[in-house]
Each structure stands twice: as structure tokens, then as C-alpha cells.
Amino acid sequence: MTKLSKKDVLQAGQFTPADLDLILERAATYEAALASGKALDELRGRILATLFFEPSTRTRLSFEAAMQRLGGRVLSVSEAKSTSASKGETLHDTIRTVDGYADAIVIRHPEIGAAEVAARATSKPVLNAGDGSGEHPTQSLLDLYTIRKEQGRVDGLTVALVGDLKHGRTVHSLATLLSRFKVSFLFVAPQALRMPPEVIARVRANGASFRETDDLGRALAESDVAYMTRIQRERFADPAEYDRLKDAYVLTRAGMAKAKASITVMHPLPRVNEIATDVDDLPGAAYFRQSANGVPVRMALLALLID
Ligand code: NCD
């Protein structure tokens, strides 16, 4: 029996306060165990399948590291063309098949809602590792974990989400999750890449305050956290539109002069040019610490979801 309120992780809005407490506390325990070099074996004998029908470095490898750090094993598909999906098999049938091989399934897929389809095809836990421009709930958990660790709290913070807010699944999930806390948002995007209405509606329904702007410099001056994102080239129908918007925001060390001294700079990665490399050695540049936090957070999810 799963220790969380649902068998799957599909959307950032699904977690109860008790779920969040369990996940974050367990992740902190695992982070300490990893740091001390202690070997863990809670998932020994268990198998995780990772099915990635879109490119990934961090999400797939950190899920696989998480499973192996808990003593489990991994079956991995990293390219859609290597599966029978390329022969016309439906996602439902692929998942029914993998159900027979693994104890939990992590899926990344280009279509919004694909993880829900997968979850209905199996009684095993399904974890959404990104469904097109929909959601990326496990990323939002590691983002929450990172913010709490870097800033020492979540309530009372001003958080700027910057870049491609229209297509970016990480910011859709993060806005949803953080709006449950006493956070003030600045949604910083060009007019054409603003936060979608359905995400704004969720943020409103949760009672969080937000402002929309296209001015990164002014947003930095007020923000405790600046969460930069990549312009999502693969979601643009028109390459000329991508070219017009691709350099919308570039955070440089010189530009950081406008920011609060205590600012935390985050990015789900991969970066293209949104953060200049001369920002990397500033103390507040947390994006590589953030990606490392993916391991203990995903260990917590796997341990809590797999029987
Ligand atoms: C992101 C994704 O795949 O949505 N990467 C990640 O999982 N860390 C962000 C992106 O691709 O821009």
C-alpha cells in the first residue's frame, strides 16, 4: 500500500499537506544518508521502468540513481523509436505490457495527459516525468525542497518565474504547488509566452498573489527566488517565432547587480543561454544543487509509492 494519498504522481495539485510533509521529510533523511555514504536497500528486489519518449538527462538519470540508491533495479527506454510505439502500438498497450515487468513506471511523453492514460492502464504506480507542455510534478517537488533548503522557508517569499511560462511544464507545476504556500509570484514573460489561463486560475483558487510583467530587472530587485526557464523551442510551430523570442531573458553577472544579495537563482536545466556561465559561481546560483536534490526527492517518492 502506498503511503501517499494516491497511487500515482500525475499533477502537482494532487498532494495533500500530509503527502508533502512525508515526501520532504523522507527526502531530507535520504539526503543525509547519501551524504554519510550509508547503503540503503529498502527497494531491493524491486524494478522501476523508466519510459522516456522525449529527451532527458536529469529526470531519467536521477530517477534511476534514486532507485539504485535504494537497492532496486531499473529497466530503461530512452528513445521512443526503440519501442513498439514506432510500430503503432498504443500507449495503453505499451503500459499494460510494462506492468508485467516492473513495480513502478516513470513516463515522459510529448502529449499532455499521457501520464493519466498510462496510470489507467496499470495498477502499478505511474510517475509523470513530463507530459508535453502540461506538468512535471516531481520536478516541482524537488524545486520546493530546494527553495526551502536554500532560503530556510517558503512562506513569505517572493518568487519570480521567468521565461517561457506558456510552454514550460516545470513552471506550471511549480506555480500550482507553491500557490498552496504564502508566496507572492512575479510571472515574468514576453506577451506571447505568458502563463496559461488554467494555471493562473489554479493559483487564484489557492489564494496566492501574483503579478505579471515582462521586466526581468525590476522583478529581480524584489525577488527572493528567480526561477529561470528555457524558451521551449520544440513546442513552437513557427521557427521564426522561436527566433524572435529566444533571447528574451539572459541573466548575467552584471544583471545580478539589480538583485537582492540573498537571492536564490534556480533553473530546471538544461539551460541554453538564459543564465550566463559567469553567474554559476555566485553563492545564490543554486541550479546544480537543485538538480542534485532530484535524487533524494525521487528516492522519497519511490520508497513511499512502491510496496
Ligand atoms: C525540464 C523539462 O524537461 O521540462 N527539464 C527537466 O526535467 N529538468 C525543463 C526544460 O526542458 O526546459
mmCIF file of N, CA, C and O in Angstrom, residues 124-176:
data_model
loop_
_atom_site.group_PDB
_atom_site.id
_atom_site.type_symbol
_atom_site.label_atom_id
_atom_site.label_comp_id
_atom_site.label_asym_id
_atom_site.label_seq_id
_atom_site.Cartn_x
_atom_site.Cartn_y
_atom_site.Cartn_z
ATOM 1 N N LYS A 124 -0.065 -0.443 -11.105
ATOM 2 C CA LYS A 124 1.218 -0.053 -10.510
ATOM 3 C C LYS A 124 1.337 1.479 -10.477
ATOM 4 O O LYS A 124 0.713 2.154 -11.299
ATOM 5 N N PRO A 125 2.164 2.022 -9.590
ATOM 6 C CA PRO A 125 2.341 3.480 -9.564
ATOM 7 C C PRO A 125 2.941 4.008 -10.870
ATOM 8 O O PRO A 125 3.873 3.415 -11.411
ATOM 9 N N VAL A 126 2.377 5.097 -11.371
ATOM 10 C CA VAL A 126 2.905 5.792 -12.555
ATOM 11 C C VAL A 126 3.333 7.182 -12.114
ATOM 12 O O VAL A 126 2.576 7.896 -11.436
ATOM 13 N N LEU A 127 4.546 7.567 -12.491
ATOM 14 C CA LEU A 127 5.047 8.898 -12.135
ATOM 15 C C LEU A 127 5.229 9.703 -13.411
ATOM 16 O O LEU A 127 5.954 9.288 -14.327
ATOM 17 N N ASN A 128 4.569 10.844 -13.469
ATOM 18 C CA ASN A 128 4.634 11.728 -14.637
ATOM 19 C C ASN A 128 5.956 12.496 -14.625
ATOM 20 O O ASN A 128 6.169 13.360 -13.784
ATOM 21 N N ALA A 129 6.825 12.193 -15.567
ATOM 22 C CA ALA A 129 8.122 12.876 -15.661
ATOM 23 C C ALA A 129 8.090 13.942 -16.752
ATOM 24 O O ALA A 129 9.136 14.314 -17.294
ATOM 25 N N GLY A 130 6.882 14.448 -17.050
ATOM 26 C CA GLY A 130 6.709 15.496 -18.058
ATOM 27 C C GLY A 130 5.785 15.009 -19.159
ATOM 28 O O GLY A 130 6.106 14.041 -19.846
ATOM 29 N N ASP A 131 4.623 15.674 -19.285
ATOM 30 C CA ASP A 131 3.692 15.341 -20.373
ATOM 31 C C ASP A 131 3.565 16.568 -21.268
ATOM 32 O O ASP A 131 2.780 17.468 -21.019
ATOM 33 N N GLY A 132 4.366 16.588 -22.326
ATOM 34 C CA GLY A 132 4.349 17.720 -23.256
ATOM 35 C C GLY A 132 4.515 19.043 -22.515
ATOM 36 O O GLY A 132 5.370 19.165 -21.640
ATOM 37 N N SER A 133 3.666 20.006 -22.860
ATOM 38 C CA SER A 133 3.734 21.286 -22.144
ATOM 39 C C SER A 133 2.762 21.308 -20.973
ATOM 40 O O SER A 133 2.372 22.374 -20.500
ATOM 41 N N GLY A 134 2.392 20.127 -20.491
ATOM 42 C CA GLY A 134 1.453 20.032 -19.367
ATOM 43 C C GLY A 134 2.102 20.256 -18.022
ATOM 44 O O GLY A 134 2.249 21.398 -17.572
ATOM 45 N N GLU A 135 2.525 19.172 -17.368
ATOM 46 C CA GLU A 135 3.040 19.259 -15.998
ATOM 47 C C GLU A 135 4.329 18.454 -15.822
ATOM 48 O O GLU A 135 4.671 17.586 -16.660
ATOM 49 N N HIS A 136 4.992 18.727 -14.728
ATOM 50 C CA HIS A 136 6.218 17.996 -14.351
ATOM 51 C C HIS A 136 6.253 17.982 -12.819
ATOM 52 O O HIS A 136 7.059 18.657 -12.192
ATOM 53 N N PRO A 137 5.331 17.198 -12.220
ATOM 54 C CA PRO A 137 5.128 17.308 -10.773
ATOM 55 C C PRO A 137 6.321 16.906 -9.914
ATOM 56 O O PRO A 137 6.530 17.496 -8.849
ATOM 57 N N THR A 138 7.117 15.916 -10.355
ATOM 58 C CA THR A 138 8.242 15.519 -9.493
ATOM 59 C C THR A 138 9.327 16.602 -9.489
ATOM 60 O O THR A 138 10.007 16.804 -8.504
ATOM 61 N N GLN A 139 9.438 17.341 -10.603
ATOM 62 C CA GLN A 139 10.359 18.483 -10.634
ATOM 63 C C GLN A 139 9.901 19.540 -9.626
ATOM 64 O O GLN A 139 10.722 20.121 -8.911
ATOM 65 N N SER A 140 8.587 19.779 -9.550
ATOM 66 C CA SER A 140 8.121 20.825 -8.630
ATOM 67 C C SER A 140 8.391 20.433 -7.179
ATOM 68 O O SER A 140 8.627 21.302 -6.340
ATOM 69 N N LEU A 141 8.380 19.146 -6.881
ATOM 70 C CA LEU A 141 8.714 18.720 -5.511
ATOM 71 C C LEU A 141 10.182 18.993 -5.194
ATOM 72 O O LEU A 141 10.516 19.460 -4.110
ATOM 73 N N LEU A 142 11.063 18.717 -6.166
ATOM 74 C CA LEU A 142 12.475 18.981 -5.877
ATOM 75 C C LEU A 142 12.755 20.489 -5.886
ATOM 76 O O LEU A 142 13.634 20.960 -5.162
ATOM 77 N N ASP A 143 11.948 21.232 -6.628
ATOM 78 C CA ASP A 143 12.076 22.694 -6.598
ATOM 79 C C ASP A 143 11.645 23.240 -5.226
ATOM 80 O O ASP A 143 12.313 24.101 -4.650
ATOM 81 N N LEU A 144 10.531 22.718 -4.717
ATOM 82 C CA LEU A 144 10.058 23.125 -3.387
ATOM 83 C C LEU A 144 11.109 22.777 -2.329
ATOM 84 O O LEU A 144 11.434 23.599 -1.454
ATOM 85 N N TYR A 145 11.635 21.569 -2.415
ATOM 86 C CA TYR A 145 12.666 21.105 -1.470
ATOM 87 C C TYR A 145 13.877 22.047 -1.519
ATOM 88 O O TYR A 145 14.440 22.442 -0.500
ATOM 89 N N THR A 146 14.265 22.428 -2.741
ATOM 90 C CA THR A 146 15.429 23.298 -2.926
ATOM 91 C C THR A 146 15.171 24.696 -2.355
ATOM 92 O O THR A 146 16.035 25.262 -1.674
ATOM 93 N N ILE A 147 13.994 25.244 -2.628
ATOM 94 C CA ILE A 147 13.681 26.588 -2.115
ATOM 95 C C ILE A 147 13.726 26.589 -0.594
ATOM 96 O O ILE A 147 14.326 27.470 0.024
ATOM 97 N N ARG A 148 13.124 25.575 0.017
ATOM 98 C CA ARG A 148 13.095 25.516 1.479
ATOM 99 C C ARG A 148 14.503 25.390 2.042
ATOM 100 O O ARG A 148 14.860 26.027 3.036
ATOM 101 N N LYS A 149 15.322 24.618 1.367
ATOM 102 C CA LYS A 149 16.691 24.419 1.844
ATOM 103 C C LYS A 149 17.548 25.673 1.651
ATOM 104 O O LYS A 149 18.313 26.073 2.530
ATOM 105 N N GLU A 150 17.415 26.314 0.508
ATOM 106 C CA GLU A 150 18.267 27.475 0.194
ATOM 107 C C GLU A 150 17.845 28.706 0.988
ATOM 108 O O GLU A 150 18.695 29.486 1.414
ATOM 109 N N GLN A 151 16.521 28.900 1.145
ATOM 110 C CA GLN A 151 16.016 30.119 1.768
ATOM 111 C C GLN A 151 15.605 29.893 3.232
ATOM 112 O O GLN A 151 15.306 30.851 3.936
ATOM 113 N N GLY A 152 15.538 28.629 3.662
ATOM 114 C CA GLY A 152 15.178 28.330 5.047
ATOM 115 C C GLY A 152 13.687 28.393 5.329
ATOM 116 O O GLY A 152 13.251 28.167 6.458
ATOM 117 N N ARG A 153 12.884 28.746 4.332
ATOM 118 C CA ARG A 153 11.427 28.833 4.492
ATOM 119 C C ARG A 153 10.806 28.931 3.109
ATOM 120 O O ARG A 153 11.512 29.138 2.119
ATOM 121 N N VAL A 154 9.491 28.832 3.076
ATOM 122 C CA VAL A 154 8.759 29.036 1.822
ATOM 123 C C VAL A 154 7.769 30.179 1.999
ATOM 124 O O VAL A 154 7.676 31.075 1.160
ATOM 125 N N ASP A 155 7.042 30.150 3.143
ATOM 126 C CA ASP A 155 6.072 31.218 3.390
ATOM 127 C C ASP A 155 6.767 32.571 3.444
ATOM 128 O O ASP A 155 7.846 32.708 4.026
ATOM 129 N N GLY A 156 6.143 33.556 2.838
ATOM 130 C CA GLY A 156 6.660 34.925 2.886
ATOM 131 C C GLY A 156 7.603 35.276 1.750
ATOM 132 O O GLY A 156 8.022 36.429 1.629
ATOM 133 N N LEU A 157 7.948 34.307 0.904
ATOM 134 C CA LEU A 157 8.902 34.591 -0.178
ATOM 135 C C LEU A 157 8.211 35.197 -1.401
ATOM 136 O O LEU A 157 7.046 34.926 -1.674
ATOM 137 N N THR A 158 8.988 36.006 -2.126
ATOM 138 C CA THR A 158 8.569 36.475 -3.450
ATOM 139 C C THR A 158 9.351 35.675 -4.481
ATOM 140 O O THR A 158 10.587 35.634 -4.449
ATOM 141 N N VAL A 159 8.614 34.996 -5.353
ATOM 142 C CA VAL A 159 9.229 34.069 -6.313
ATOM 143 C C VAL A 159 8.921 34.528 -7.733
ATOM 144 O O VAL A 159 7.755 34.654 -8.111
ATOM 145 N N ALA A 160 9.984 34.802 -8.506
ATOM 146 C CA ALA A 160 9.810 35.165 -9.915
ATOM 147 C C ALA A 160 9.965 33.914 -10.770
ATOM 148 O O ALA A 160 10.973 33.201 -10.658
ATOM 149 N N LEU A 161 8.976 33.626 -11.587
ATOM 150 C CA LEU A 161 9.079 32.552 -12.591
ATOM 151 C C LEU A 161 9.295 33.253 -13.924
ATOM 152 O O LEU A 161 8.481 34.100 -14.321
ATOM 153 N N VAL A 162 10.399 32.917 -14.601
ATOM 154 C CA VAL A 162 10.881 33.742 -15.710
ATOM 155 C C VAL A 162 11.052 32.917 -16.991
ATOM 156 O O VAL A 162 11.649 31.837 -16.958
ATOM 157 N N GLY A 163 10.552 33.449 -18.110
ATOM 158 C CA GLY A 163 10.875 32.828 -19.405
ATOM 159 C C GLY A 163 9.649 32.344 -20.141
ATOM 160 O O GLY A 163 8.688 33.085 -20.314
ATOM 161 N N ASP A 164 9.689 31.068 -20.554
ATOM 162 C CA ASP A 164 8.610 30.508 -21.370
ATOM 163 C C ASP A 164 7.539 29.909 -20.464
ATOM 164 O O ASP A 164 7.473 28.694 -20.262
ATOM 165 N N LEU A 165 6.700 30.783 -19.920
ATOM 166 C CA LEU A 165 5.693 30.329 -18.958
ATOM 167 C C LEU A 165 4.516 29.654 -19.674
ATOM 168 O O LEU A 165 3.759 28.905 -19.075
ATOM 169 N N LYS A 166 4.416 29.904 -20.975
ATOM 170 C CA LYS A 166 3.341 29.285 -21.745
ATOM 171 C C LYS A 166 3.575 27.781 -21.925
ATOM 172 O O LYS A 166 2.711 26.967 -21.622
ATOM 173 N N HIS A 167 4.771 27.433 -22.398
ATOM 174 C CA HIS A 167 5.031 26.028 -22.727
ATOM 175 C C HIS A 167 5.758 25.262 -21.628
ATOM 176 O O HIS A 167 5.894 24.048 -21.732
ATOM 177 N N GLY A 168 6.280 25.946 -20.638
ATOM 178 C CA GLY A 168 7.163 25.289 -19.657
ATOM 179 C C GLY A 168 6.366 24.489 -18.630
ATOM 180 O O GLY A 168 5.676 25.034 -17.780
ATOM 181 N N ARG A 169 6.519 23.158 -18.687
ATOM 182 C CA ARG A 169 5.750 22.327 -17.738
ATOM 183 C C ARG A 169 6.262 22.468 -16.322
ATOM 184 O O ARG A 169 5.512 22.326 -15.361
ATOM 185 N N THR A 170 7.561 22.769 -16.157
ATOM 186 C CA THR A 170 8.085 22.887 -14.781
ATOM 187 C C THR A 170 7.425 24.055 -14.052
ATOM 188 O O THR A 170 7.089 23.943 -12.880
ATOM 189 N N VAL A 171 7.232 25.171 -14.765
ATOM 190 C CA VAL A 171 6.625 26.332 -14.098
ATOM 191 C C VAL A 171 5.126 26.141 -13.885
ATOM 192 O O VAL A 171 4.562 26.704 -12.937
ATOM 193 N N HIS A 172 4.476 25.349 -14.735
ATOM 194 C CA HIS A 172 3.056 25.065 -14.499
ATOM 195 C C HIS A 172 2.893 24.314 -13.173
ATOM 196 O O HIS A 172 2.037 24.634 -12.353
ATOM 197 N N SER A 173 3.738 23.295 -12.995
ATOM 198 C CA SER A 173 3.641 22.518 -11.753
ATOM 199 C C SER A 173 4.121 23.321 -10.541
ATOM 200 O O SER A 173 3.515 23.252 -9.474
ATOM 201 N N LEU A 174 5.197 24.089 -10.722
ATOM 202 C CA LEU A 174 5.738 24.821 -9.575
ATOM 203 C C LEU A 174 4.773 25.920 -9.108
ATOM 204 O O LEU A 174 4.577 26.112 -7.898
ATOM 205 N N ALA A 175 4.153 26.643 -10.052
ATOM 206 C CA ALA A 175 3.185 27.678 -9.661
ATOM 207 C C ALA A 175 2.029 27.035 -8.893
ATOM 208 O O ALA A 175 1.567 27.567 -7.875
ATOM 209 N N THR A 176 1.590 25.878 -9.363
ATOM 210 C CA THR A 176 0.484 25.179 -8.698
ATOM 211 C C THR A 176 0.881 24.774 -7.281
ATOM 212 O O THR A 176 0.141 25.000 -6.321
#
